[in-house]
Structures are given as structure tokens and as C-alpha cells.
mmCIF file of C-alpha atoms in Angstrom:
data_model
loop_
_atom_site.group_PDB
_atom_site.id
_atom_site.type_symbol
_atom_site.label_atom_id
_atom_site.label_comp_id
_atom_site.label_asym_id
_atom_site.label_seq_id
_atom_site.Cartn_x
_atom_site.Cartn_y
_atom_site.Cartn_z
ATOM 1 C CA MET A 3 0.000 0.000 0.000
ATOM 2 C CA GLU A 4 1.348 3.418 -0.942
ATOM 3 C CA LEU A 5 1.367 6.133 1.718
ATOM 4 C CA GLY A 6 0.854 9.857 1.225
ATOM 5 C CA ILE A 7 0.481 12.912 3.432
ATOM 6 C CA ALA A 8 -1.643 16.031 3.303
ATOM 7 C CA LEU A 9 0.500 19.148 3.165
ATOM 8 C CA PRO A 10 -0.077 21.786 5.875
ATOM 9 C CA THR A 11 -2.129 24.051 3.624
ATOM 10 C CA SER A 12 -4.475 24.931 6.500
ATOM 11 C CA GLY A 13 -4.318 24.932 10.273
ATOM 12 C CA ARG A 14 -1.540 25.937 12.640
ATOM 13 C CA LEU A 15 1.342 25.075 10.309
ATOM 14 C CA ALA A 16 -0.112 26.664 7.171
ATOM 15 C CA ALA A 17 2.694 28.815 5.730
ATOM 16 C CA PRO A 18 4.725 28.659 2.510
ATOM 17 C CA ALA A 19 7.989 27.837 4.302
ATOM 18 C CA ASN A 20 6.367 25.009 6.257
ATOM 19 C CA ILE A 21 4.678 23.593 3.166
ATOM 20 C CA ALA A 22 8.008 23.576 1.322
ATOM 21 C CA HIS A 23 9.819 21.964 4.248
ATOM 22 C CA VAL A 24 7.235 19.218 4.752
ATOM 23 C CA ALA A 25 7.107 18.469 1.008
ATOM 24 C CA GLN A 26 10.857 18.061 0.681
ATOM 25 C CA GLU A 27 11.160 16.061 3.891
ATOM 26 C CA ALA A 28 8.293 13.766 2.895
ATOM 27 C CA GLU A 29 10.076 12.949 -0.348
ATOM 28 C CA ARG A 30 13.342 12.342 1.538
ATOM 29 C CA ILE A 31 11.633 10.048 4.050
ATOM 30 C CA GLY A 32 10.071 7.997 1.260
ATOM 31 C CA TYR A 33 6.406 8.948 1.165
ATOM 32 C CA ASP A 34 4.692 8.308 -2.149
ATOM 33 C CA SER A 35 2.500 11.387 -2.500
ATOM 34 C CA LEU A 36 1.630 14.906 -1.327
ATOM 35 C CA TRP A 37 -1.937 16.226 -1.216
ATOM 36 C CA THR A 38 -3.812 19.516 -1.017
ATOM 37 C CA TYR A 39 -7.505 20.383 -0.822
ATOM 38 C CA GLU A 40 -9.807 23.268 -1.710
ATOM 39 C CA ARG A 41 -11.819 25.612 0.466
ATOM 40 C CA LEU A 42 -12.952 28.900 -1.118
ATOM 41 C CA LEU A 43 -14.043 30.635 2.064
ATOM 42 C CA ARG A 44 -15.158 30.269 5.691
ATOM 43 C CA PRO A 45 -18.627 31.786 6.048
ATOM 44 C CA TYR A 46 -19.561 33.745 9.145
ATOM 45 C CA ALA A 47 -23.015 32.166 8.925
ATOM 46 C CA GLU A 48 -23.639 29.066 10.994
ATOM 47 C CA LEU A 49 -24.543 25.861 9.161
ATOM 48 C CA PRO A 50 -26.771 22.975 10.309
ATOM 49 C CA GLN A 51 -24.997 20.156 12.158
ATOM 50 C CA PRO A 52 -25.894 16.439 12.237
ATOM 51 C CA ASP A 53 -27.296 16.763 15.779
ATOM 52 C CA GLY A 54 -29.727 19.502 14.744
ATOM 53 C CA SER A 55 -27.692 22.406 16.129
ATOM 54 C CA THR A 56 -25.935 25.088 14.090
ATOM 55 C CA ALA A 57 -22.291 26.143 14.115
ATOM 56 C CA ARG A 58 -19.655 27.791 11.965
ATOM 57 C CA VAL A 59 -17.500 25.501 9.872
ATOM 58 C CA PRO A 60 -14.226 24.545 11.641
ATOM 59 C CA GLU A 61 -11.628 27.232 12.289
ATOM 60 C CA VAL A 62 -9.064 25.221 10.328
ATOM 61 C CA TYR A 63 -10.790 26.574 7.184
ATOM 62 C CA ARG A 64 -9.983 30.173 8.144
ATOM 63 C CA LEU A 65 -6.833 29.988 6.010
ATOM 64 C CA THR A 66 -6.534 27.438 3.218
ATOM 65 C CA PHE A 67 -3.885 27.850 0.542
ATOM 66 C CA GLU A 68 -5.106 27.317 -3.023
ATOM 67 C CA PRO A 69 -4.452 23.673 -3.966
ATOM 68 C CA LEU A 70 -3.070 23.815 -7.506
ATOM 69 C CA GLU A 71 -0.894 26.885 -7.010
ATOM 70 C CA THR A 72 0.526 25.194 -3.915
ATOM 71 C CA LEU A 73 1.306 22.012 -5.822
ATOM 72 C CA SER A 74 2.935 24.022 -8.625
ATOM 73 C CA TYR A 75 5.261 25.537 -6.033
ATOM 74 C CA VAL A 76 5.927 22.117 -4.528
ATOM 75 C CA ALA A 77 6.561 20.597 -7.966
ATOM 76 C CA ALA A 78 9.599 22.849 -8.355
ATOM 77 C CA LEU A 79 10.977 21.707 -4.985
ATOM 78 C CA THR A 80 10.594 17.952 -5.486
ATOM 79 C CA LYS A 81 11.600 15.376 -8.076
ATOM 80 C CA GLN A 82 9.554 12.175 -7.971
ATOM 81 C CA ILE A 83 6.808 12.289 -5.363
ATOM 82 C CA LYS A 84 3.231 12.281 -6.707
ATOM 83 C CA LEU A 85 1.127 15.443 -6.379
ATOM 84 C CA GLY A 86 -2.597 15.098 -5.753
ATOM 85 C CA THR A 87 -5.712 16.985 -4.760
ATOM 86 C CA SER A 88 -8.129 15.540 -2.233
ATOM 87 C CA VAL A 89 -10.218 17.278 -3.332
ATOM 88 C CA VAL A 90 -10.806 20.191 -5.713
ATOM 89 C CA ASP A 91 -14.515 21.035 -6.001
ATOM 90 C CA ALA A 92 -14.938 20.628 -9.740
ATOM 91 C CA LEU A 93 -18.396 22.202 -10.000
ATOM 92 C CA LEU A 94 -17.058 25.559 -8.800
ATOM 93 C CA HIS A 95 -14.815 25.882 -11.886
ATOM 94 C CA PRO A 96 -15.364 25.952 -15.666
ATOM 95 C CA PRO A 97 -14.093 22.523 -16.828
ATOM 96 C CA VAL A 98 -11.792 23.942 -19.510
ATOM 97 C CA VAL A 99 -10.082 26.204 -16.952
ATOM 98 C CA LEU A 100 -9.658 23.390 -14.438
ATOM 99 C CA ALA A 101 -8.430 20.973 -17.109
ATOM 100 C CA ARG A 102 -5.779 23.429 -18.292
ATOM 101 C CA ARG A 103 -4.587 24.059 -14.731
ATOM 102 C CA PHE A 104 -4.167 20.336 -14.042
ATOM 103 C CA ALA A 105 -2.470 19.805 -17.409
ATOM 104 C CA THR A 106 -0.076 22.686 -16.768
ATOM 105 C CA LEU A 107 0.818 21.220 -13.366
ATOM 106 C CA ASP A 108 1.360 17.826 -14.993
ATOM 107 C CA GLN A 109 3.744 19.430 -17.492
ATOM 108 C CA PHE A 110 5.745 21.294 -14.859
ATOM 109 C CA SER A 111 5.922 18.252 -12.573
ATOM 110 C CA GLY A 112 6.892 15.793 -15.278
ATOM 111 C CA GLY A 113 3.690 13.761 -15.116
ATOM 112 C CA ARG A 114 3.174 13.383 -11.353
ATOM 113 C CA VAL A 115 -0.391 14.681 -10.981
ATOM 114 C CA ILE A 116 -3.475 12.947 -9.559
ATOM 115 C CA ALA A 117 -6.686 14.947 -10.017
ATOM 116 C CA GLY A 118 -8.890 14.269 -7.012
ATOM 117 C CA LEU A 119 -12.268 15.924 -7.593
ATOM 118 C CA GLY A 120 -15.378 16.431 -5.499
ATOM 119 C CA GLN A 121 -18.752 18.089 -5.980
ATOM 120 C CA GLY A 122 -18.573 20.465 -3.016
ATOM 121 C CA TRP A 123 -21.091 20.803 -0.200
ATOM 122 C CA MET A 124 -21.099 24.345 1.159
ATOM 123 C CA PRO A 125 -23.988 26.530 -0.115
ATOM 124 C CA GLN A 126 -21.999 29.753 0.301
ATOM 125 C CA GLU A 127 -19.255 28.450 -1.984
ATOM 126 C CA PHE A 128 -21.761 27.592 -4.710
ATOM 127 C CA ASP A 129 -23.308 31.052 -4.354
ATOM 128 C CA THR A 130 -19.890 32.700 -4.571
ATOM 129 C CA ALA A 131 -19.031 30.721 -7.717
ATOM 130 C CA ASN A 132 -22.473 31.560 -9.183
ATOM 131 C CA VAL A 133 -23.229 27.858 -9.654
ATOM 132 C CA PRO A 134 -26.555 26.335 -8.539
ATOM 133 C CA MET A 135 -26.262 23.402 -6.129
ATOM 134 C CA ARG A 136 -28.824 21.520 -8.229
ATOM 135 C CA ARG A 137 -25.996 20.980 -10.735
ATOM 136 C CA LYS A 138 -24.604 18.304 -8.419
ATOM 137 C CA GLY A 139 -24.922 14.858 -9.938
ATOM 138 C CA ALA A 140 -25.402 15.256 -13.669
ATOM 139 C CA GLY A 141 -23.173 18.321 -13.671
ATOM 140 C CA MET A 142 -20.338 16.292 -12.181
ATOM 141 C CA ASP A 143 -20.597 13.687 -14.942
ATOM 142 C CA GLU A 144 -20.388 16.464 -17.520
ATOM 143 C CA ALA A 145 -17.504 18.244 -15.803
ATOM 144 C CA VAL A 146 -15.385 15.092 -15.872
ATOM 145 C CA ALA A 147 -16.299 14.384 -19.501
ATOM 146 C CA ALA A 148 -15.442 17.940 -20.530
ATOM 147 C CA MET A 149 -12.084 17.808 -18.741
ATOM 148 C CA ARG A 150 -11.282 14.515 -20.443
ATOM 149 C CA ALA A 151 -12.140 16.101 -23.790
ATOM 150 C CA CYS A 152 -9.725 18.966 -23.090
ATOM 151 C CA TRP A 153 -6.924 16.483 -22.380
ATOM 152 C CA GLY A 154 -7.618 14.613 -25.606
ATOM 153 C CA PRO A 155 -6.523 15.449 -29.141
ATOM 154 C CA ASP A 156 -7.378 18.716 -30.837
ATOM 155 C CA PRO A 157 -9.778 19.874 -32.040
ATOM 156 C CA VAL A 158 -11.558 19.734 -28.694
ATOM 157 C CA GLU A 159 -15.321 20.094 -28.867
ATOM 158 C CA PHE A 160 -17.924 19.434 -26.187
ATOM 159 C CA GLN A 161 -21.682 19.959 -26.167
ATOM 160 C CA GLY A 162 -23.527 19.179 -22.963
ATOM 161 C CA ARG A 163 -26.418 20.344 -20.861
ATOM 162 C CA PHE A 164 -24.274 22.535 -18.611
ATOM 163 C CA TYR A 165 -20.983 23.025 -20.473
ATOM 164 C CA ARG A 166 -20.016 23.756 -24.062
ATOM 165 C CA ILE A 167 -16.617 24.039 -25.720
ATOM 166 C CA ALA A 168 -16.474 25.284 -29.311
ATOM 167 C CA ALA A 169 -14.193 23.317 -31.641
ATOM 168 C CA SER A 170 -10.803 24.589 -30.510
ATOM 169 C CA GLU A 171 -7.208 23.858 -29.729
ATOM 170 C CA VAL A 172 -7.004 23.480 -25.938
ATOM 171 C CA ASN A 173 -3.478 23.229 -24.584
ATOM 172 C CA PRO A 174 -1.264 22.241 -22.873
ATOM 173 C CA LYS A 175 -2.046 18.556 -22.764
ATOM 174 C CA PRO A 176 -0.931 16.490 -19.760
ATOM 175 C CA VAL A 177 2.320 14.554 -19.846
ATOM 176 C CA GLN A 178 0.450 11.448 -18.746
ATOM 177 C CA LYS A 179 -1.483 9.675 -21.479
ATOM 178 C CA ARG A 180 -4.380 9.415 -19.039
ATOM 179 C CA LEU A 181 -4.174 11.863 -16.163
ATOM 180 C CA PRO A 182 -5.932 9.960 -13.344
ATOM 181 C CA ILE A 183 -9.162 11.347 -11.928
ATOM 182 C CA LEU A 184 -10.317 10.287 -8.476
ATOM 183 C CA LEU A 185 -13.772 11.108 -7.172
ATOM 184 C CA GLY A 186 -14.183 11.871 -3.491
ATOM 185 C CA ALA A 187 -17.368 10.064 -2.485
ATOM 186 C CA MET A 188 -19.027 8.344 0.471
ATOM 187 C CA THR A 189 -22.674 8.195 -0.673
ATOM 188 C CA PRO A 190 -24.078 5.329 -2.771
ATOM 189 C CA ALA A 191 -24.735 7.648 -5.730
ATOM 190 C CA GLY A 192 -21.257 9.173 -5.540
ATOM 191 C CA VAL A 193 -19.557 5.778 -5.327
ATOM 192 C CA ARG A 194 -21.555 4.515 -8.316
ATOM 193 C CA ARG A 195 -20.566 7.624 -10.262
ATOM 194 C CA ALA A 196 -16.903 6.974 -9.510
ATOM 195 C CA GLY A 197 -17.286 3.413 -10.728
ATOM 196 C CA ARG A 198 -18.790 4.661 -14.000
ATOM 197 C CA ILE A 199 -16.529 7.573 -14.905
ATOM 198 C CA ALA A 200 -13.439 7.890 -12.676
ATOM 199 C CA ASP A 201 -10.056 6.212 -12.470
ATOM 200 C CA GLY A 202 -10.366 5.831 -8.737
ATOM 201 C CA LEU A 203 -12.349 6.375 -5.565
ATOM 202 C CA ASN A 204 -11.213 8.733 -2.780
ATOM 203 C CA PRO A 205 -13.252 7.895 0.352
ATOM 204 C CA ILE A 206 -12.685 8.741 4.023
ATOM 205 C CA ALA A 207 -11.221 5.777 5.907
ATOM 206 C CA VAL A 208 -13.750 5.669 8.754
ATOM 207 C CA SER A 209 -13.160 1.993 9.527
ATOM 208 C CA PRO A 210 -12.000 -1.138 7.688
ATOM 209 C CA GLU A 211 -15.608 -2.332 7.457
ATOM 210 C CA VAL A 212 -16.897 0.925 5.967
ATOM 211 C CA VAL A 213 -14.006 1.092 3.503
ATOM 212 C CA ARG A 214 -14.520 -2.511 2.424
ATOM 213 C CA GLY A 215 -18.176 -1.811 1.697
ATOM 214 C CA LEU A 216 -17.403 1.326 -0.299
ATOM 215 C CA VAL A 217 -14.735 -0.445 -2.356
ATOM 216 C CA SER A 218 -17.075 -3.355 -3.068
ATOM 217 C CA ALA A 219 -19.801 -0.975 -4.281
ATOM 218 C CA PHE A 220 -17.244 0.930 -6.373
ATOM 219 C CA HIS A 221 -16.052 -2.255 -8.068
ATOM 220 C CA ASP A 222 -19.612 -3.457 -8.641
ATOM 221 C CA ALA A 223 -20.488 -0.158 -10.331
ATOM 222 C CA ALA A 224 -17.380 -0.392 -12.513
ATOM 223 C CA ARG A 225 -18.302 -3.908 -13.656
ATOM 224 C CA GLU A 226 -21.869 -2.812 -14.421
ATOM 225 C CA ALA A 227 -20.393 -0.054 -16.608
ATOM 226 C CA GLY A 228 -18.296 -2.615 -18.501
ATOM 227 C CA ARG A 229 -15.051 -1.585 -16.820
ATOM 228 C CA ASP A 230 -12.341 -3.741 -15.248
ATOM 229 C CA PRO A 231 -12.033 -2.922 -11.512
ATOM 230 C CA SER A 232 -8.420 -4.117 -11.503
ATOM 231 C CA THR A 233 -7.502 -1.079 -13.622
ATOM 232 C CA LEU A 234 -8.950 1.345 -11.044
ATOM 233 C CA THR A 235 -7.502 2.552 -7.761
ATOM 234 C CA VAL A 236 -8.734 3.389 -4.263
ATOM 235 C CA VAL A 237 -7.035 6.243 -2.423
ATOM 236 C CA ALA A 238 -8.455 6.463 1.094
ATOM 237 C CA ARG A 239 -8.030 9.524 3.287
ATOM 238 C CA ALA A 240 -7.569 9.500 7.065
ATOM 239 C CA ASN A 241 -8.384 12.810 8.762
ATOM 240 C CA VAL A 242 -6.878 11.846 12.105
ATOM 241 C CA PRO A 243 -4.671 13.033 14.962
ATOM 242 C CA LEU A 244 -1.046 11.917 14.558
ATOM 243 C CA VAL A 245 0.523 12.467 17.992
ATOM 244 C CA ARG A 246 3.613 11.278 19.822
ATOM 245 C CA GLU A 247 1.964 9.540 22.770
ATOM 246 C CA PRO A 248 -0.517 6.663 22.328
ATOM 247 C CA ILE A 249 -4.215 7.489 22.620
ATOM 248 C CA GLY A 250 -6.329 5.359 24.944
ATOM 249 C CA ASP A 251 -10.090 4.889 24.991
ATOM 250 C CA GLY A 252 -12.009 6.516 22.160
ATOM 251 C CA ARG A 253 -9.095 6.458 19.737
ATOM 252 C CA PRO A 254 -10.264 6.968 16.144
ATOM 253 C CA PHE A 255 -9.305 4.449 13.508
ATOM 254 C CA LEU A 256 -5.936 5.442 11.973
ATOM 255 C CA GLY A 257 -5.392 8.051 14.698
ATOM 256 C CA GLY A 258 -2.906 8.096 17.554
ATOM 257 C CA SER A 259 0.812 7.492 17.863
ATOM 258 C CA PRO A 260 2.901 6.382 14.860
ATOM 259 C CA ARG A 261 2.885 2.805 16.166
ATOM 260 C CA GLN A 262 -0.899 2.780 16.647
ATOM 261 C CA ILE A 263 -1.514 4.155 13.156
ATOM 262 C CA ALA A 264 0.911 1.673 11.608
ATOM 263 C CA ASP A 265 -0.944 -1.191 13.283
ATOM 264 C CA ASP A 266 -4.271 0.176 12.007
ATOM 265 C CA ILE A 267 -2.906 0.378 8.467
ATOM 266 C CA THR A 268 -2.392 -3.393 8.494
ATOM 267 C CA ARG A 269 -6.155 -3.728 9.135
ATOM 268 C CA LEU A 270 -6.751 -2.227 5.683
ATOM 269 C CA ASP A 271 -5.121 -5.249 4.047
ATOM 270 C CA GLY A 272 -7.714 -6.984 1.898
ATOM 271 C CA THR A 273 -10.092 -4.002 1.798
ATOM 272 C CA GLY A 274 -9.017 -2.936 -1.685
ATOM 273 C CA VAL A 275 -7.236 0.261 -0.599
ATOM 274 C CA ASP A 276 -4.173 0.926 -2.775
ATOM 275 C CA HIS A 277 -3.053 4.243 -1.314
ATOM 276 C CA LEU A 278 -3.636 5.948 2.049
ATOM 277 C CA ILE A 279 -3.412 9.689 2.764
ATOM 278 C CA ILE A 280 -2.606 10.747 6.326
ATOM 279 C CA ALA A 281 -4.017 14.199 7.102
ATOM 280 C CA ASN A 282 -2.916 15.159 10.614
ATOM 281 C CA VAL A 283 -5.738 17.151 12.200
ATOM 282 C CA ALA A 284 -3.660 17.592 15.368
ATOM 283 C CA ALA A 285 -0.591 19.075 13.708
ATOM 284 C CA PRO A 286 1.805 20.477 16.320
ATOM 285 C CA GLY A 287 2.863 24.102 16.273
ATOM 286 C CA ASP A 288 6.422 23.169 15.337
ATOM 287 C CA VAL A 289 7.112 21.940 11.808
ATOM 288 C CA LYS A 290 10.183 19.985 12.914
ATOM 289 C CA GLU A 291 8.054 17.995 15.340
ATOM 290 C CA ALA A 292 5.510 17.357 12.594
ATOM 291 C CA VAL A 293 8.207 16.007 10.281
ATOM 292 C CA GLY A 294 9.599 13.896 13.105
ATOM 293 C CA LEU A 295 6.197 12.262 13.604
ATOM 294 C CA LEU A 296 5.916 11.588 9.876
ATOM 295 C CA GLU A 297 9.352 9.961 9.901
ATOM 296 C CA GLU A 298 8.383 7.794 12.873
ATOM 297 C CA LEU A 299 5.162 6.778 11.136
ATOM 298 C CA LYS A 300 6.975 5.782 7.940
ATOM 299 C CA ALA A 301 9.443 3.691 9.930
ATOM 300 C CA ALA A 302 6.627 2.080 11.923
ATOM 301 C CA THR A 303 4.736 1.113 8.780
ATOM 302 C CA GLY A 304 7.863 -0.639 7.516
ATOM 303 C CA GLU A 305 8.120 -2.605 10.753
ATOM 304 C CA ALA A 306 4.421 -3.510 10.713
ATOM 305 C CA ALA A 307 4.432 -4.722 7.101
#
């Protein structure tokens, strides 16, 4: 199983110098990938919560560096490590613009890009982008198809319900013959969509049982669409605390000390997960300590394998 990390593009360590340091150290340590995510804004308005209350979205979203610009910067500082988004909200962008940005990053990085896409969920972001939330679903299918068209041979032409591209030259093209698209999804409809149109699924690793069920549904949807599941990938994401001391009762799956997380990773064997992203939601205030924990985790995963 490959192992990646989320760069500190938000939270206490979010700063260009820290992002650069973590990226270079992750490559030195031997991680397989670096990941960013998108958040347009943090509304002052409170949003409904699962328990029926209302609250502002988490403070970690107060500052979030733009994902593709960040990865372009990181591409110049690294040599081989993969560069992915988990996720960019595709519906908030014109597909031709987003396709060209990913293709440009793939050119500058020498073909290291993984395009993790999501639909988005925050009403204020849809309002800001002047995109109706009712576009979710069918609009996502079209966005992916239009991006694929842009990465294909010229002339590019696309006619859909939501998006149109006049017959044109659209460049640059990606270095990769097929730039991989992952879809971030946890719902049955989203997982089925990924099985139909994406190169991979990007779920949250809540537990081995939940992940196994999502992967099974993803593969079933791929087979129903006439696709071979063995050609697709599953990149799970763990939004967890990575801390020095072990966590006792109430420890989340894939959260805790490096040794605890390494042991949990072995529980993903046989679930169909090919790649795991560790996003440390308890990042310390010191970037050297953060890198030290990542180094301990990488060593622990080698011992647990």
C-alpha cells in the first residue's frame, strides 16, 4: 500500500515555508504522495450540524492555501513524489479552466499529478461561484467528460447540458497519457458515479468495514459499466490526529501514535485500498516535530508490514 500525506495548507502550520519543508522532507523520508484540498471561504453564517444544532465551519478553514498553485510551487521543490488533490470542487470551476490548470501542473511536474475531484457541499461556496447546487450529480458527470475532452486530441469540442466548448485547440495537454481522476465520495450515488466515470475512488477511511463496503460498491459499479475494476484505484483519506503519545479509549481508527496508526494500516489489508493519505488534524505548532512524527510513522509502517 502506498502512503501519502496532506500538506499543511491549513491549520496551525499553514505557511509557505512550512509547506516547502514538509514536502521536501516527505520525499526524503520515502512517502509516495503529497496532497492539497480546496476551500474557497469560511462563512460567518452558521450551518446545520448532524445533531440539529448550528455552528460555523471549523476554524481550520480560516486559512486554506489554493491547492493547484501550492502544488505548482511544490513541484519545483521535489523530483519524484506524486502530487494530488483531495479534493478540488470541480463544480465551482469551468471545466476547460480546471483541465488546463491540471495539465499545466502535470507538465511542470513531469507527469506526477493525480486529479482528485469532489462536488462540493457548502452553499456559500456555490453562491460565490455563481453555480446552482442543483448541478450536483449530472453536472459532475459532464464536468469530468469535458475535462477529459480537453486532455484529448485537438480539435476539442464538447456539447452538454451545462458546459459547451467550441471546436478549438485546448493546450497544454498532460504529460500522462491518461491523467488519473479520483472522485471523493461516500454516498451510494457518488460511489456509483466513480465506478462509472473515474479512475479511482477517494473515500474517508472511517473503519475497515466501511471502507470494504465502499470499495465493493465501487467495483460493482465499474463492472456494471463494462469496466475492469483491476484497472482502477482506491485512495483512502484519514483525517486523524497523529501524535507522539498513544491514545487510549475513544481512539479513532488510523489516529494516535505512529505505532498505533501503523498497526491500524495493516487492518486495511484486503479491503481494496491501494493508497492511504494521512491528514494530521492535530498538527503540532512546530514543523520539525511534525516532520519527526511523519518519519516515525513511515518507519513504523515498515516494521508492521
